mmCIF file of C-alpha atoms in Angstrom:
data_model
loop_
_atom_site.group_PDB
_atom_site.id
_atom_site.type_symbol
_atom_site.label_atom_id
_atom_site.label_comp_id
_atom_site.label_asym_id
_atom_site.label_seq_id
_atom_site.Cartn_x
_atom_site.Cartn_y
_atom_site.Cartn_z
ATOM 1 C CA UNK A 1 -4.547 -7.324 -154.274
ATOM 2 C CA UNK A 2 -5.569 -11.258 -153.350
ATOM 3 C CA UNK A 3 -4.756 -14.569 -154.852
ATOM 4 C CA UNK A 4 -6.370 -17.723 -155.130
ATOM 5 C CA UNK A 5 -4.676 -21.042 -155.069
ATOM 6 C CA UNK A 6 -6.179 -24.457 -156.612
ATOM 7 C CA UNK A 7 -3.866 -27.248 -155.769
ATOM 8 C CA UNK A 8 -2.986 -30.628 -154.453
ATOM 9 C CA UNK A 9 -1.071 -31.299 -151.416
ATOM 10 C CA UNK A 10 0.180 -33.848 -149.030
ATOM 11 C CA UNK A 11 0.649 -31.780 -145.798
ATOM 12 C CA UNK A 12 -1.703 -28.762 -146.111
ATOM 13 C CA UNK A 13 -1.380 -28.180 -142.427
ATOM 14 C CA UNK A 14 2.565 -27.163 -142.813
ATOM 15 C CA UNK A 15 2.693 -26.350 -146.362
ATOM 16 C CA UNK A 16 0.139 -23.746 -146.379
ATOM 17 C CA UNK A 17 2.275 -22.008 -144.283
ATOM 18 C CA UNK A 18 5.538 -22.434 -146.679
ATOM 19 C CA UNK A 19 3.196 -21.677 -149.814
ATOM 20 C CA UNK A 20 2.015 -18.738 -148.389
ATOM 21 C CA UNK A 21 5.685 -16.960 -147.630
ATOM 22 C CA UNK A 22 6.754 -18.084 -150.956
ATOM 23 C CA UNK A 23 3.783 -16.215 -152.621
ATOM 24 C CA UNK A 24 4.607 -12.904 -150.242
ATOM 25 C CA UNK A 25 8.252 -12.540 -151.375
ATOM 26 C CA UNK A 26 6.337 -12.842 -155.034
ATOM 27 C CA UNK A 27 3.739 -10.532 -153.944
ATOM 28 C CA UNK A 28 5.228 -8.002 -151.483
ATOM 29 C CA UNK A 29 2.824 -6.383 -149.171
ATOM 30 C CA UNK A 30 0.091 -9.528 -149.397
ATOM 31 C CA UNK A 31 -1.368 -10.352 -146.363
ATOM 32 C CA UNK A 32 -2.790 -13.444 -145.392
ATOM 33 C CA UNK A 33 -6.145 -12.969 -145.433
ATOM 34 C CA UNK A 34 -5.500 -11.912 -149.342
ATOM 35 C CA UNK A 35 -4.541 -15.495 -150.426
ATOM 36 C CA UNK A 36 -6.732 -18.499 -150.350
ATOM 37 C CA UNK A 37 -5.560 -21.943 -150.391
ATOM 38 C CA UNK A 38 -7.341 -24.872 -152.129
ATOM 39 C CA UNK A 39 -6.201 -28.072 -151.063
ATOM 40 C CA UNK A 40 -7.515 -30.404 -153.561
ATOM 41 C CA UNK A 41 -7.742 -34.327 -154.090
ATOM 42 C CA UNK A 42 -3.996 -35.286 -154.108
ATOM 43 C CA UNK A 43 -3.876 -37.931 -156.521
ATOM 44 C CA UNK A 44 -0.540 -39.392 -156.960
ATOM 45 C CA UNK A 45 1.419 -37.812 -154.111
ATOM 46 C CA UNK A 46 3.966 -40.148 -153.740
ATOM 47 C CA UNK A 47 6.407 -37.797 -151.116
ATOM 48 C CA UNK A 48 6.322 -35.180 -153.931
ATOM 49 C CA UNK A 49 3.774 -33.232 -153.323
ATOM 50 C CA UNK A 50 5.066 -31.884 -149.865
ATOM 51 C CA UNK A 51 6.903 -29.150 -152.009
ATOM 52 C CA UNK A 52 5.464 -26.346 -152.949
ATOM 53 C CA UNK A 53 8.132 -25.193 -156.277
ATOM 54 C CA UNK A 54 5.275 -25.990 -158.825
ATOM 55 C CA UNK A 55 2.969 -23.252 -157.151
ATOM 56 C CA UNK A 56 5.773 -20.864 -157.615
ATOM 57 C CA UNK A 57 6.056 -21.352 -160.939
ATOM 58 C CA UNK A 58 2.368 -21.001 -161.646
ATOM 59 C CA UNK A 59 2.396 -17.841 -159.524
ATOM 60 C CA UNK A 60 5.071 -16.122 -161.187
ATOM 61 C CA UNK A 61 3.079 -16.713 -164.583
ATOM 62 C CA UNK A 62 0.137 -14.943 -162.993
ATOM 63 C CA UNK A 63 2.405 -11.835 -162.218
ATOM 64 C CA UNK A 64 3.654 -12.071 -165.511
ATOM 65 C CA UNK A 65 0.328 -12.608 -167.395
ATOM 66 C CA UNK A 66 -1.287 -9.442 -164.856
ATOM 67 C CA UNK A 67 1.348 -6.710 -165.381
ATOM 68 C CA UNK A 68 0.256 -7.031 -169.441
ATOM 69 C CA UNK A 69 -2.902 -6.336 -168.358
ATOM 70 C CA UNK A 70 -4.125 -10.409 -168.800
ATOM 71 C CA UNK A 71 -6.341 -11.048 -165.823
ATOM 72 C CA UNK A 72 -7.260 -14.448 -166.529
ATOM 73 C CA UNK A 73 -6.413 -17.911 -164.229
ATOM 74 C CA UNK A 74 -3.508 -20.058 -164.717
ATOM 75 C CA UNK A 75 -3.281 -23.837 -164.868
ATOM 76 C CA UNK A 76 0.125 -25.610 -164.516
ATOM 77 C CA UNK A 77 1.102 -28.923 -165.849
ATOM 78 C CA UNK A 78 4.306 -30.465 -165.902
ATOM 79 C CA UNK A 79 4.289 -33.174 -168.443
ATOM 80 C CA UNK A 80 5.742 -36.093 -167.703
ATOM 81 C CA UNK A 81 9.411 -35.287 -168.630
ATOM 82 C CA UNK A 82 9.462 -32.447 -166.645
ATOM 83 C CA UNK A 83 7.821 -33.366 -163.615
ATOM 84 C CA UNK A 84 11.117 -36.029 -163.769
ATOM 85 C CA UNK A 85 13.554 -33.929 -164.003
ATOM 86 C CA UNK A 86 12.203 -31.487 -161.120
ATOM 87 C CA UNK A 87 11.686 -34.216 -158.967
ATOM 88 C CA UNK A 88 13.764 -35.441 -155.827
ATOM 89 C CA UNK A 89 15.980 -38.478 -155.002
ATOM 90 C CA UNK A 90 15.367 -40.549 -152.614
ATOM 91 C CA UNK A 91 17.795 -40.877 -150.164
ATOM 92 C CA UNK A 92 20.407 -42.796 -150.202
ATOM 93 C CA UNK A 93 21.882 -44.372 -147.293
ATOM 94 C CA UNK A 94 24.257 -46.829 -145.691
ATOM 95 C CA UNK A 95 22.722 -48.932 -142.934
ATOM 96 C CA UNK A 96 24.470 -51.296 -140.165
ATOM 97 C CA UNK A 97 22.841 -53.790 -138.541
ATOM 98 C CA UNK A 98 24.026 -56.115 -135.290
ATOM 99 C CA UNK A 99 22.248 -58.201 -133.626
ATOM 100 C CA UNK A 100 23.759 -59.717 -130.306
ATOM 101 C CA UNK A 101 22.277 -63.272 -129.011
ATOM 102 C CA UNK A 102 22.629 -65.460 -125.607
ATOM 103 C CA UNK A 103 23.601 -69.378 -125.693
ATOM 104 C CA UNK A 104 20.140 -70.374 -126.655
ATOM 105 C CA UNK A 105 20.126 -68.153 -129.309
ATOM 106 C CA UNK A 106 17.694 -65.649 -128.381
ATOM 107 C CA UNK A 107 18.289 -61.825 -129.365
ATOM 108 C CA UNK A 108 19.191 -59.833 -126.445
ATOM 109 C CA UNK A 109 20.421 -56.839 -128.118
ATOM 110 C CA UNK A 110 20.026 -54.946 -131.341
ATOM 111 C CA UNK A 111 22.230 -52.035 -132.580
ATOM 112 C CA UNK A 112 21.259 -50.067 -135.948
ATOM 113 C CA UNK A 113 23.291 -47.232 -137.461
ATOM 114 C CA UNK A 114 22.058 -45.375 -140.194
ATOM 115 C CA UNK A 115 23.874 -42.620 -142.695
ATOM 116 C CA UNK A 116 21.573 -40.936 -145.006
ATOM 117 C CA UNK A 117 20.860 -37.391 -146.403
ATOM 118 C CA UNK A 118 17.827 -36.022 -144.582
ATOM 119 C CA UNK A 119 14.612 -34.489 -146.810
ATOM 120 C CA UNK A 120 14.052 -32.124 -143.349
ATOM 121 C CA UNK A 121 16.957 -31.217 -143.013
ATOM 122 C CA UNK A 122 17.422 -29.945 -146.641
ATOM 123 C CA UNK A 123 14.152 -27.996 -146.053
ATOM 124 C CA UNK A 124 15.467 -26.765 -142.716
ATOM 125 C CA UNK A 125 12.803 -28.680 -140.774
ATOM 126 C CA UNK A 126 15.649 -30.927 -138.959
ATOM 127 C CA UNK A 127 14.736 -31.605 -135.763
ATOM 128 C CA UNK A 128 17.808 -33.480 -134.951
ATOM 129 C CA UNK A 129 16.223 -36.506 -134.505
ATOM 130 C CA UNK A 130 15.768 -37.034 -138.418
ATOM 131 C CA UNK A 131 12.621 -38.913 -137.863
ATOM 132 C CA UNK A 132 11.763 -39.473 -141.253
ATOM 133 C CA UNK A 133 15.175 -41.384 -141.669
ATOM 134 C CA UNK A 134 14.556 -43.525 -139.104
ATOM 135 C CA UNK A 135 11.257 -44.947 -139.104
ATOM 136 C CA UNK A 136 11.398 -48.516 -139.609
ATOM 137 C CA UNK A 137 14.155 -49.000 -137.476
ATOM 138 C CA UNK A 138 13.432 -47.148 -133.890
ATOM 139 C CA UNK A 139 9.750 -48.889 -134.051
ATOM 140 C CA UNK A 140 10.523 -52.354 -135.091
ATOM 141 C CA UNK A 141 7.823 -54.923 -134.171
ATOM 142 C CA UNK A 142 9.802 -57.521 -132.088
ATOM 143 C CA UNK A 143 10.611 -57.676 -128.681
ATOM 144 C CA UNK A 144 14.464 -57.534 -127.459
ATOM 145 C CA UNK A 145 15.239 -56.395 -124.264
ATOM 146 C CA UNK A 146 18.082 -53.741 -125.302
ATOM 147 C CA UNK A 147 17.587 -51.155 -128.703
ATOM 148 C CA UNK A 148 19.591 -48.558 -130.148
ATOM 149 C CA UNK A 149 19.735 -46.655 -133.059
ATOM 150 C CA UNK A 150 22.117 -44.213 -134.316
ATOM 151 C CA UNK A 151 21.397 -41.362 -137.132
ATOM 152 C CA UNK A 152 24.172 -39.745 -138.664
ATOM 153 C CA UNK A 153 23.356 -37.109 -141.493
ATOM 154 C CA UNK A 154 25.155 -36.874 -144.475
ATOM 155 C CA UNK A 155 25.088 -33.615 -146.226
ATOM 156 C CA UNK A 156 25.177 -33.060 -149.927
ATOM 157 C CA UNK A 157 23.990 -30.823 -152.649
ATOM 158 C CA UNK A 158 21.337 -34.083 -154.261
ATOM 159 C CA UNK A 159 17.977 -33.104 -153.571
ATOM 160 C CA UNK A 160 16.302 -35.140 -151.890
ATOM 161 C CA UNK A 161 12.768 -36.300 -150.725
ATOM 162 C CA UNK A 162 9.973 -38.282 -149.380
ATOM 163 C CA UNK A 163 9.249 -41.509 -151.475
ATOM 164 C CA UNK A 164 6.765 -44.480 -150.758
ATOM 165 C CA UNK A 165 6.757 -45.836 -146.928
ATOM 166 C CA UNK A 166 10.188 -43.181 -146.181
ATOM 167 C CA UNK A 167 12.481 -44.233 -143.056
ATOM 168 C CA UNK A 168 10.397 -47.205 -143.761
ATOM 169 C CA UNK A 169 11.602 -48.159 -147.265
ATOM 170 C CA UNK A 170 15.412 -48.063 -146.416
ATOM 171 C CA UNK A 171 15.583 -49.510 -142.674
ATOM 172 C CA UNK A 172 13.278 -52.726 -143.120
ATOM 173 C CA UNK A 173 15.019 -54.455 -145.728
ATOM 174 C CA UNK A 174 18.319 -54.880 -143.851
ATOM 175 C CA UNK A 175 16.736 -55.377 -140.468
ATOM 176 C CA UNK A 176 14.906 -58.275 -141.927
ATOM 177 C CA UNK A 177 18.113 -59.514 -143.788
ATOM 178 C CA UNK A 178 20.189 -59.312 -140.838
ATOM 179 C CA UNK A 179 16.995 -61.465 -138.743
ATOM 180 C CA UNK A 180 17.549 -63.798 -141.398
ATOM 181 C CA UNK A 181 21.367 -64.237 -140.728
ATOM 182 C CA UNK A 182 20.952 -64.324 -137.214
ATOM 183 C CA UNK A 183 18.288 -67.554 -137.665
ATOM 184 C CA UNK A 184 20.639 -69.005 -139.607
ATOM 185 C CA UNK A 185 23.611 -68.545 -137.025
ATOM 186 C CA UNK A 186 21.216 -69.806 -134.040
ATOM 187 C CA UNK A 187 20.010 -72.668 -136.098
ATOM 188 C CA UNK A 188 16.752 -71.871 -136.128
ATOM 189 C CA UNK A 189 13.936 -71.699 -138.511
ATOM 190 C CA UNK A 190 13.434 -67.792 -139.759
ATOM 191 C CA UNK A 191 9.368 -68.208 -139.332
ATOM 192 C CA UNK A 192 9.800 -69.373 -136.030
ATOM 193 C CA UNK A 193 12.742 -67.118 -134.889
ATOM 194 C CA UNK A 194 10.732 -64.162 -135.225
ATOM 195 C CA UNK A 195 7.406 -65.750 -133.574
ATOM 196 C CA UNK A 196 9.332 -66.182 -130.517
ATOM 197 C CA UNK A 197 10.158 -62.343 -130.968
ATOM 198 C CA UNK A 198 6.816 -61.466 -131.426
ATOM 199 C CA UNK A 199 4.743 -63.086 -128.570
ATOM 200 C CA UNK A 200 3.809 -60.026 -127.151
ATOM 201 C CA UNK A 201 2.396 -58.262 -130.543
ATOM 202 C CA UNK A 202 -0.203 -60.765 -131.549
ATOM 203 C CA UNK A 203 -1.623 -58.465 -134.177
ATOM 204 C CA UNK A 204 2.050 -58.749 -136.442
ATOM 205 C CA UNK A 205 2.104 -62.285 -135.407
ATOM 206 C CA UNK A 206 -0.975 -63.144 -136.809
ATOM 207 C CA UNK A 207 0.026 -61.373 -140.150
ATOM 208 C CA UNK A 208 3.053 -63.214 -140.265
ATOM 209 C CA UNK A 209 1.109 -66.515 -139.177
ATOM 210 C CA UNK A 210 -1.068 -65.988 -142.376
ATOM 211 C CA UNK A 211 1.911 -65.160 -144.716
ATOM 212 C CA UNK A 212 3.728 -68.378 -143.857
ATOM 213 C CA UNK A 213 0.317 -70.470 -144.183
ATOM 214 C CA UNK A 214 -0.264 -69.169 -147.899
ATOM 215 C CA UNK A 215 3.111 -69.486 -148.903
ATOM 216 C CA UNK A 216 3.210 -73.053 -147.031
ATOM 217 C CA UNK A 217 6.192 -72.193 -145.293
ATOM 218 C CA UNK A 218 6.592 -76.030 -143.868
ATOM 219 C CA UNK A 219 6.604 -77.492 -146.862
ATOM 220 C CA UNK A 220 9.609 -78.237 -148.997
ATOM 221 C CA UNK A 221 10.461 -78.881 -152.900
ATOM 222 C CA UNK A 222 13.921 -79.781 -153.964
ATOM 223 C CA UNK A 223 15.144 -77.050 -156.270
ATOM 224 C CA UNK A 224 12.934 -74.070 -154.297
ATOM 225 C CA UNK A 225 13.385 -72.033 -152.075
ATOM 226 C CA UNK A 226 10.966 -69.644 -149.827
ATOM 227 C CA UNK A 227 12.047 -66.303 -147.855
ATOM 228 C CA UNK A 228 9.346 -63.952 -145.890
ATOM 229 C CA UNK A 229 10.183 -60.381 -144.093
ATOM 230 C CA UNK A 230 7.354 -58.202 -142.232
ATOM 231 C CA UNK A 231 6.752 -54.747 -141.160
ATOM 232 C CA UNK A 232 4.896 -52.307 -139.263
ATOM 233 C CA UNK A 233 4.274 -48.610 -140.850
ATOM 234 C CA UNK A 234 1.615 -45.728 -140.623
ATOM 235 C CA UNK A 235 -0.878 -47.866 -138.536
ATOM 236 C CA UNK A 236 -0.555 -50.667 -140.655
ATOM 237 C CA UNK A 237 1.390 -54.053 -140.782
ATOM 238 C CA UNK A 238 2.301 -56.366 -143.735
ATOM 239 C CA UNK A 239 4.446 -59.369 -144.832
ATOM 240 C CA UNK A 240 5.841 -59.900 -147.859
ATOM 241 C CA UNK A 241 6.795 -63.618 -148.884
ATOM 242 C CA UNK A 242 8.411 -65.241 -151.785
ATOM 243 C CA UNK A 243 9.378 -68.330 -153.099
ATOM 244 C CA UNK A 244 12.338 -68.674 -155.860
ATOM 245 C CA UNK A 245 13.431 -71.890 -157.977
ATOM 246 C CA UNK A 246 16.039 -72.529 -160.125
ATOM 247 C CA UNK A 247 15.746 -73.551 -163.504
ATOM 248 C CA UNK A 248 16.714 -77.020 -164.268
ATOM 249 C CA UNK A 249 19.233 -77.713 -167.563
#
């Protein structure tokens, strides 16, 4: 008549609520106050752990176990193999970038259009607005007077889900690419093209600041090259930079 639930979870404030149903159509005539929740240390979460299948599974073992009369607690693992092959993709996606400049070169407008499956809407959690798909591009960190970016949802049957930094993951890369060609085509340096974008967010300027004074962005050495790309996500910014060289016969 009651249940008791051990387990890790990334969003305990929605998925109890999910977990909970599931177990009732298990469990007919449960109520809630019959079934405790545990939300434990997640450990590696990683987007997966927003589902709830694996509780399922461990719950329909309990029914199982129970009607022969075993009253005893279950513990699931998946091992490795398995927690692979029950896992989701992440999404794939098609992304458009333009970026629209004045004589001097500085960005006036930026246009974004993005084509992805959508992990809420799969779960029938869409909003509309496909948030998670997004992020990255709606919030970039420089300043241009006019934005816009489309979402358009493609459907399919590929499961899919959240995986490290979400809309961030997808958007950034090709928004920092297409800053990149747009230095280039104002002949400007890429460092300094985005610090004159960034003059009124002093916090991501100094991050980018820093990255370009480890990597010693001014200085050059024949056969090397250096790129850098920065980001804002989840309350926190970062920079990544690099510097490539090709091997000599």
């Amino acid at each position: 008549d009651s249940i008791e639930i051990w387990v890790p979870t990334q969003n305990p404030g929605e998925w109890i609520g999910g977990a909970a149903a599931m177990i009732k159509k298990r469990l007919p005539g449960l109520t809630n106050d019959k079934i405790t929740i545990n939300a434990t240390l997640v450990g590696g979460g990683f987007g997966r752990k927003f589902d709830h299948d694996f509780v399922d599974q461990a719950v329909q073992v309990a029914i199982a176990l129970r009607a022969q009369g075993i009253n005893r607690p279950v513990k699931l693992f998946w091992p490795r193999s398995e927690d692979f092959r029950n896992d989701q993709y992440r999404p794939m996606g098609v992304m458009r970038v333009r970026i629209g400049m004045n004589a001097s070169g500085v960005p006036q407008a930026y246009f974004m259009r993005h084509v992805s499956p959508s992990p809420l809407a799969q779960r029938g959690l869409a909003s509309g607005a496909e948030g998670d798909n997004v992020d990255g591009a709606v919030n970039t960190p420089y300043s241009i007077a006019h934005k816009r970016v489309e979402y358009v949802r493609l459907d399919n049957k590929v499961p899919v889900g959240w995986w490290r930094s979400v809309g961030e993951g997808m958007n950034v890369f090709p928004i920092e690419s297409a800053i990149d060609e747009a230095a280039v085509v104002a002949g400007q340096d890429p460092v300094q093209f985005r610090r004159d974008m960034l003059s009124s967010n002093p916090s991501v300027l100094a991050v980018l600041n820093k990255a370009a004074d480890m990597i010693e962005w001014t200085t050059n050495t024949a056969g090397r090259g250096k790129g850098i790309a920065i980001s804002t996500g989840f309350g926190s910014i970062d920079a990544v930079a690099v510097e490539v060289s090709q091997p000599t016969a």
